[in-house]
Short mmCIF file of C-alpha atoms and ligand atoms in Angstrom, two decimals:
data_model
loop_
_atom_site.label_atom_id
_atom_site.label_comp_id
_atom_site.label_asym_id
_atom_site.label_seq_id
_atom_site.Cartn_x
_atom_site.Cartn_y
_atom_site.Cartn_z
CA MET A 1 -61.42 -5.51 19.98
CA SER A 2 -62.64 -5.45 16.45
CA LYS A 3 -64.11 -8.30 14.55
CA GLN A 4 -61.99 -7.91 11.63
CA VAL A 5 -60.25 -11.31 10.48
CA ILE A 6 -56.54 -10.81 9.78
CA LEU A 7 -54.70 -13.48 7.86
CA THR A 8 -51.30 -13.83 6.71
CA GLY A 9 -48.94 -16.71 5.56
CA ILE A 10 -45.17 -17.31 4.93
CA THR A 11 -43.85 -19.37 2.47
CA THR A 12 -41.82 -22.22 3.89
CA THR A 13 -38.58 -22.10 1.74
CA GLY A 14 -35.42 -20.66 3.32
CA THR A 15 -34.37 -19.72 6.84
CA PRO A 16 -35.89 -16.85 8.57
CA HIS A 17 -33.88 -13.70 8.51
CA LEU A 18 -33.69 -10.44 10.05
CA GLY A 19 -35.88 -8.95 7.24
CA ASN A 20 -38.73 -11.38 8.03
CA PHE A 21 -38.63 -10.55 11.42
CA ALA A 22 -38.91 -6.58 11.02
CA GLY A 23 -41.05 -6.85 8.19
CA ALA A 24 -43.24 -9.50 8.69
CA VAL A 25 -43.39 -11.76 11.80
CA GLY A 26 -42.75 -8.93 14.43
CA PRO A 27 -45.56 -6.84 13.17
CA ALA A 28 -48.04 -9.61 12.83
CA ILE A 29 -47.34 -10.86 16.44
CA ALA A 30 -47.88 -7.24 17.52
CA MET A 31 -51.11 -7.11 15.72
CA SER A 32 -52.33 -10.32 17.27
CA LYS A 33 -52.18 -8.64 20.64
CA GLU A 34 -54.71 -6.23 19.58
CA HIS A 35 -57.00 -8.08 17.61
CA ASP A 36 -59.02 -11.30 18.42
CA ASN A 37 -59.19 -12.97 15.18
CA CYS A 38 -55.69 -13.58 13.80
CA PHE A 39 -54.77 -16.52 11.36
CA PHE A 40 -51.32 -17.08 10.59
CA PHE A 41 -50.10 -20.15 8.87
CA LEU A 42 -47.07 -21.86 7.12
CA ALA A 43 -47.66 -21.78 3.32
CA ASP A 44 -46.15 -25.11 2.75
CA TYR A 45 -48.07 -25.70 -0.45
CA HIS A 46 -46.68 -22.56 -1.66
CA ALA A 47 -43.28 -23.76 -0.86
CA LEU A 48 -43.57 -26.68 -3.45
CA ILE A 49 -43.78 -24.08 -6.28
CA LYS A 50 -40.26 -22.93 -5.68
CA CYS A 51 -38.65 -25.69 -4.07
CA GLN A 52 -38.57 -29.46 -4.98
CA GLU A 53 -36.16 -30.60 -2.31
CA PRO A 54 -38.27 -32.15 0.59
CA ALA A 55 -35.52 -31.93 2.98
CA ARG A 56 -35.46 -28.30 2.71
CA ILE A 57 -39.03 -27.84 2.84
CA ILE A 58 -39.03 -29.89 6.23
CA GLN A 59 -36.30 -27.86 7.66
CA SER A 60 -37.64 -24.71 6.73
CA ARG A 61 -41.20 -25.29 8.00
CA GLN A 62 -39.49 -26.45 11.42
CA GLU A 63 -37.62 -23.13 11.36
CA ILE A 64 -40.51 -20.65 10.57
CA ALA A 65 -42.75 -22.60 12.99
CA ALA A 66 -40.05 -22.37 15.82
CA THR A 67 -39.54 -18.57 14.83
CA TRP A 68 -42.99 -17.52 15.38
CA LEU A 69 -43.21 -19.38 18.66
CA ALA A 70 -39.90 -18.12 19.82
CA LEU A 71 -40.89 -14.46 19.11
CA GLY A 72 -44.01 -15.00 21.58
CA LEU A 73 -47.07 -15.65 19.38
CA ASP A 74 -49.80 -16.58 21.76
CA THR A 75 -51.38 -19.74 19.93
CA ASP A 76 -54.15 -19.84 22.36
CA LYS A 77 -55.22 -16.53 21.03
CA ALA A 78 -54.33 -16.40 17.22
CA THR A 79 -54.87 -19.57 15.26
CA PHE A 80 -51.51 -20.70 13.99
CA TYR A 81 -51.52 -23.76 11.58
CA ARG A 82 -49.78 -25.16 8.55
CA GLN A 83 -51.61 -25.08 5.21
CA SER A 84 -51.36 -28.54 4.34
CA ASP A 85 -53.38 -29.70 7.28
CA ILE A 86 -56.12 -28.09 6.09
CA PRO A 87 -57.48 -30.09 3.04
CA GLU A 88 -60.56 -27.70 2.68
CA ILE A 89 -58.04 -25.15 1.23
CA THR A 90 -57.04 -27.12 -1.71
CA GLN A 91 -60.59 -28.10 -2.21
CA LEU A 92 -61.61 -24.57 -2.19
CA MET A 93 -58.73 -23.84 -4.53
CA TRP A 94 -60.44 -25.85 -7.37
CA LEU A 95 -63.86 -24.18 -6.85
CA LEU A 96 -62.06 -20.93 -7.38
CA THR A 97 -59.87 -22.04 -10.35
CA CYS A 98 -63.08 -22.87 -12.16
CA VAL A 99 -64.34 -19.03 -11.80
CA THR A 100 -60.81 -17.52 -12.20
CA ALA A 101 -60.24 -16.13 -15.76
CA LYS A 102 -56.92 -17.35 -17.24
CA GLY A 103 -56.35 -13.80 -18.56
CA LEU A 104 -56.20 -12.38 -14.73
CA MET A 105 -53.51 -14.99 -14.13
CA ASN A 106 -51.96 -13.94 -17.23
CA ARG A 107 -51.20 -10.56 -15.69
CA ALA A 108 -49.77 -11.84 -12.41
CA HIS A 109 -46.18 -10.29 -11.89
CA ALA A 110 -44.35 -13.56 -10.82
CA TYR A 111 -45.56 -15.34 -13.88
CA LYS A 112 -44.84 -12.43 -16.20
CA ALA A 113 -41.58 -11.99 -14.86
CA ALA A 114 -40.73 -15.43 -15.61
CA VAL A 115 -42.05 -15.29 -19.35
CA ASP A 116 -40.13 -12.04 -20.01
CA ASP A 117 -36.83 -13.58 -18.80
CA ASN A 118 -37.75 -16.65 -21.17
CA THR A 119 -38.25 -14.26 -24.17
CA ASN A 120 -35.27 -12.24 -23.32
CA ASN A 121 -33.19 -15.36 -23.36
CA GLN A 122 -34.80 -16.35 -26.59
CA GLU A 123 -36.39 -19.36 -25.07
CA ASP A 124 -39.93 -20.81 -25.28
CA PRO A 125 -41.99 -18.44 -23.39
CA ASP A 126 -43.27 -21.01 -20.93
CA LYS A 127 -39.85 -22.75 -20.17
CA GLY A 128 -39.67 -24.01 -16.70
CA ILE A 129 -43.13 -22.49 -15.72
CA THR A 130 -45.37 -25.05 -13.86
CA MET A 131 -48.89 -24.88 -13.49
CA GLY A 132 -48.09 -24.48 -9.79
CA LEU A 133 -46.37 -21.12 -10.62
CA PHE A 134 -49.35 -20.01 -13.01
CA SER A 135 -51.94 -20.90 -10.41
CA TYR A 136 -50.08 -19.32 -7.37
CA PRO A 137 -52.65 -16.44 -6.86
CA VAL A 138 -55.78 -18.95 -6.79
CA LEU A 139 -53.91 -21.02 -4.02
CA MET A 140 -53.29 -17.76 -2.07
CA ALA A 141 -56.87 -16.60 -2.95
CA ALA A 142 -58.13 -19.92 -1.28
CA ASP A 143 -56.00 -19.28 1.80
CA ILE A 144 -57.57 -15.96 2.29
CA LEU A 145 -61.12 -16.64 1.34
CA MET A 146 -61.28 -19.63 3.31
CA PHE A 147 -61.18 -17.62 6.65
CA ASN A 148 -63.10 -14.94 5.12
CA ALA A 149 -60.22 -12.45 5.95
CA HIS A 150 -60.73 -8.66 5.99
CA GLN A 151 -57.27 -7.83 6.30
CA VAL A 152 -53.94 -9.36 4.62
CA PRO A 153 -50.69 -8.00 6.05
CA VAL A 154 -48.23 -8.61 3.23
CA GLY A 155 -45.34 -6.90 1.63
CA ARG A 156 -45.61 -4.66 -1.45
CA ASP A 157 -44.77 -7.68 -3.69
CA GLN A 158 -47.85 -9.34 -2.67
CA ILE A 159 -50.60 -6.63 -3.26
CA GLN A 160 -51.49 -7.81 -6.50
CA HIS A 161 -52.11 -11.27 -5.46
CA VAL A 162 -54.55 -9.76 -2.61
CA GLU A 163 -56.23 -7.79 -5.39
CA MET A 164 -56.48 -10.96 -7.42
CA ALA A 165 -58.18 -12.88 -4.46
CA ARG A 166 -60.61 -9.94 -4.30
CA ASP A 167 -61.59 -10.31 -7.86
CA ILE A 168 -61.97 -13.95 -7.69
CA ALA A 169 -64.18 -13.54 -4.60
CA GLN A 170 -66.29 -11.07 -6.37
CA ARG A 171 -66.80 -13.39 -9.19
CA PHE A 172 -67.94 -16.18 -6.96
CA ASN A 173 -70.11 -14.00 -5.01
CA TYR A 174 -71.63 -12.98 -8.30
CA LEU A 175 -72.38 -16.36 -9.41
CA TYR A 176 -73.24 -18.17 -6.24
CA GLY A 177 -74.12 -15.68 -3.73
CA GLU A 178 -72.53 -13.80 -0.91
CA HIS A 179 -70.13 -16.01 0.47
CA PHE A 180 -66.77 -14.36 0.78
CA VAL A 181 -65.63 -11.07 2.17
CA LEU A 182 -63.45 -9.07 -0.19
CA PRO A 183 -60.11 -8.94 1.45
CA GLU A 184 -57.51 -5.92 1.48
CA ALA A 185 -53.87 -6.00 1.62
CA LYS A 186 -52.65 -4.26 4.66
CA ILE A 187 -49.35 -2.36 4.15
CA GLU A 188 -47.80 -1.10 7.41
CA LYS A 189 -46.59 2.35 6.56
CA ASN A 190 -43.90 2.17 9.38
CA VAL A 191 -42.89 -1.34 8.97
CA ALA A 192 -39.20 -1.40 7.85
CA LEU A 193 -38.09 -2.81 4.58
CA LEU A 194 -34.75 -3.91 5.90
CA PRO A 195 -31.68 -3.77 3.60
CA GLY A 196 -29.35 -6.70 3.34
CA LEU A 197 -25.67 -7.11 3.63
CA ASP A 198 -25.12 -5.30 0.44
CA GLY A 199 -27.51 -2.52 0.91
CA ARG A 200 -30.34 -3.99 -1.39
CA LYS A 201 -33.69 -5.11 0.11
CA MET A 202 -32.96 -8.04 2.45
CA SER A 203 -34.07 -11.15 0.56
CA LYS A 204 -33.43 -14.80 0.04
CA SER A 205 -33.41 -14.03 -3.83
CA TYR A 206 -30.37 -11.69 -3.22
CA ASN A 207 -28.41 -13.91 -1.17
CA ASN A 208 -27.68 -11.09 1.19
CA THR A 209 -29.65 -12.19 4.34
CA ILE A 210 -28.74 -12.27 7.88
CA PRO A 211 -30.48 -15.39 9.48
CA LEU A 212 -32.47 -14.43 12.53
CA PHE A 213 -31.12 -16.72 15.11
CA LEU A 214 -27.60 -17.14 14.25
CA PRO A 215 -25.41 -17.67 17.24
CA GLU A 216 -24.18 -14.47 18.84
CA LYS A 217 -20.63 -14.87 17.48
CA GLN A 218 -21.98 -15.52 13.86
CA LEU A 219 -24.22 -12.55 14.28
CA ARG A 220 -21.56 -10.20 15.05
CA LYS A 221 -19.50 -11.37 12.04
CA SER A 222 -22.30 -11.23 9.62
CA ILE A 223 -23.07 -7.57 10.93
CA MET A 224 -19.54 -6.76 10.49
CA LYS A 225 -19.76 -7.82 6.92
CA ILE A 226 -22.23 -5.04 5.96
CA VAL A 227 -21.03 -3.11 3.11
CA THR A 228 -20.30 0.73 4.02
CA ASP A 229 -18.81 3.54 1.92
CA SER A 230 -15.16 4.57 2.83
CA THR A 231 -15.76 7.67 4.72
CA GLU A 232 -13.21 8.06 7.47
CA PRO A 233 -13.86 8.12 11.19
CA GLY A 234 -14.37 11.70 12.45
CA VAL A 235 -16.06 12.78 9.08
CA PRO A 236 -19.85 13.59 9.49
CA LYS A 237 -22.02 11.01 7.95
CA ASP A 238 -25.63 11.01 6.64
CA PRO A 239 -27.74 8.37 8.50
CA ASP A 240 -30.28 8.53 5.55
CA GLN A 241 -27.84 7.18 3.25
CA SER A 242 -26.45 4.48 5.60
CA THR A 243 -27.55 0.57 5.59
CA LEU A 244 -26.40 0.47 9.14
CA TYR A 245 -28.75 3.01 10.22
CA GLU A 246 -31.66 1.73 8.21
CA MET A 247 -31.20 -1.50 10.01
CA TYR A 248 -30.73 0.13 13.40
CA LYS A 249 -33.96 2.13 13.08
CA ALA A 250 -35.95 -1.37 12.57
CA PHE A 251 -34.80 -2.19 16.07
CA ALA A 252 -34.36 0.76 18.09
CA THR A 253 -36.55 3.24 19.68
CA GLU A 254 -37.10 6.83 18.53
CA ALA A 255 -35.20 8.11 21.23
CA GLU A 256 -32.33 5.62 20.48
CA CYS A 257 -32.27 6.57 16.77
CA ALA A 258 -32.02 10.39 17.71
CA GLU A 259 -29.06 9.55 19.77
CA ILE A 260 -27.38 7.65 16.90
CA ARG A 261 -28.22 10.52 14.29
CA LYS A 262 -26.26 12.81 16.62
CA ALA A 263 -23.50 10.17 16.48
CA TYR A 264 -23.43 10.24 12.66
CA ALA A 265 -23.23 14.16 12.67
CA GLU A 266 -20.18 13.67 14.92
CA GLY A 267 -18.63 11.36 12.50
CA ILE A 268 -19.01 7.89 14.22
CA ALA A 269 -16.59 5.35 12.71
CA TRP A 270 -18.18 2.74 10.67
CA GLY A 271 -16.61 0.00 12.91
CA GLU A 272 -18.17 1.63 15.78
CA MET A 273 -21.61 1.77 14.20
CA LYS A 274 -21.52 -1.77 13.51
CA GLN A 275 -20.63 -2.82 17.25
CA VAL A 276 -23.87 -0.59 18.23
CA LEU A 277 -26.01 -2.21 15.73
CA PHE A 278 -24.63 -5.57 16.87
CA GLU A 279 -25.43 -4.92 20.39
CA LYS A 280 -28.92 -3.69 19.79
CA VAL A 281 -29.86 -6.46 17.52
CA ASN A 282 -28.39 -9.18 19.80
CA ALA A 283 -30.04 -7.63 22.92
CA ILE A 284 -33.37 -8.18 21.22
CA LEU A 285 -32.68 -11.72 20.08
CA THR A 286 -30.98 -13.13 22.95
CA GLU A 287 -33.94 -14.58 24.75
CA PRO A 288 -35.92 -15.50 21.75
CA ARG A 289 -33.03 -17.25 20.25
CA GLU A 290 -32.65 -19.31 23.31
CA LYS A 291 -36.22 -20.42 22.93
CA TYR A 292 -35.77 -20.85 19.23
CA ASN A 293 -33.07 -23.55 20.09
CA GLU A 294 -35.15 -25.28 22.52
CA LEU A 295 -38.00 -25.55 20.15
CA MET A 296 -35.77 -26.84 17.31
CA ALA A 297 -34.54 -29.31 19.60
CA ASN A 298 -38.05 -30.33 20.34
CA PRO A 299 -40.13 -30.88 17.13
CA GLU A 300 -42.88 -33.06 18.75
CA TYR A 301 -43.82 -30.22 20.71
CA VAL A 302 -43.85 -27.86 17.82
CA GLU A 303 -45.78 -30.57 15.88
CA GLY A 304 -48.52 -30.56 18.73
CA ILE A 305 -49.00 -26.83 18.54
CA LEU A 306 -49.53 -27.05 14.72
CA LEU A 307 -52.06 -29.92 15.04
CA LYS A 308 -53.99 -28.31 17.63
CA GLY A 309 -54.07 -25.02 15.28
CA ALA A 310 -55.11 -26.79 12.34
CA GLU A 311 -57.96 -28.55 14.54
CA ARG A 312 -59.16 -25.24 15.56
CA ALA A 313 -59.01 -23.91 11.92
CA ARG A 314 -60.97 -26.83 10.55
CA GLU A 315 -63.90 -26.00 13.17
CA HIS A 316 -64.47 -23.22 10.43
CA THR A 317 -63.21 -24.78 7.23
CA VAL A 318 -64.94 -27.94 7.22
CA PRO A 319 -68.49 -26.62 7.48
CA PHE A 320 -67.45 -23.45 5.25
CA ILE A 321 -66.47 -25.78 2.43
CA ALA A 322 -69.54 -27.83 2.83
CA GLN A 323 -71.51 -24.73 2.38
CA LEU A 324 -69.53 -23.53 -0.82
CA GLN A 325 -69.74 -27.22 -2.32
CA LYS A 326 -73.60 -26.84 -1.91
CA ALA A 327 -73.79 -23.41 -3.07
CA VAL A 328 -72.00 -24.56 -6.56
CA GLY A 329 -74.13 -27.58 -6.78
CA LEU A 330 -71.98 -30.37 -5.50
N1 LIG B 401 -47.31 -15.63 -1.31
C1 LIG B 401 -46.94 -15.27 0.14
C2 LIG B 401 -45.38 -14.75 0.14
O1 LIG B 401 -44.80 -15.56 -0.61
C3 LIG B 401 -47.22 -15.98 1.10
C4 LIG B 401 -48.58 -16.53 1.12
C5 LIG B 401 -49.27 -17.51 0.82
C6 LIG B 401 -49.73 -15.49 1.84
N2 LIG B 401 -50.63 -17.50 1.11
C7 LIG B 401 -51.02 -16.28 1.59
C8 LIG B 401 -49.50 -14.29 2.31
C9 LIG B 401 -52.24 -15.78 2.06
C10 LIG B 401 -50.98 -13.75 2.99
C11 LIG B 401 -51.99 -14.38 2.76
O2 LIG B 401 -45.17 -13.93 0.89
#
């Protein structure tokens, strides 16, 4: 067992989909079985940056919490909490804000993309951009540095943010002494980037997702809607150009994949392949789906787990923020 601290969070907007399972929650839970010091959290303060509908924040938070638990996260082993239950994180954010160069934040991809959009539309460059969006990487740095995480499993779009956390940590350490570990983004090479219904990356922003815990019938219907080309049954097909295969790969073993590649060479019909994919995904999700529905019907139970997680997290954050405040002269 390594002493490495592993930490990652999920922003609580939207409903968890197959892509979140294959790319983030699944691999994180697998990692928590091999490492002792895992911290997983619901980034609900981050959610406020993108979403100003309280009901949606609440719904999404419950769904995402239930998802981690339904997929088998052992909360006695990993520390599982809600960001907003740890006031020390936002306290730390201010300490970090005061050592973060504005120029560094100007270079953040998400902020730059928003400015570029405005400029292209001949609008004021700052139209619709809040300080929350601008400071997003500082909040994320506080999440990471608060627990002195060594490794931060994230998708490629988040690498820059982890690098910024590292820059900010370095600056703080230089000014006030060695308080922070310098974190690294951990990109799983064999973690699937799941395609969505239209073949592009499955993402809330493309509106092409398949929700993770759809009832069986709707899951089937959704999979049947995945776009394919018009190659006829009996004509050999290239698995490496196929959204269905790409999805299948994220759920199947190597042996099963080899089987299916043979079926592609033999010209399996798209309809048949969709059925195969549905059966595979459904078999994996049937049990967690039941658990998920139970948890969604039992919010007090989930709440209890989150509060216990926060209590455990705060055994570290309360003394650590005191140490940091002292270091800066408060
Ligand atoms: N920004 C991440 C995302 O949208 C979520 C997140 C917030 C996070 N804080 C974090 C991820 C800290 C890793 C570490 O995907």
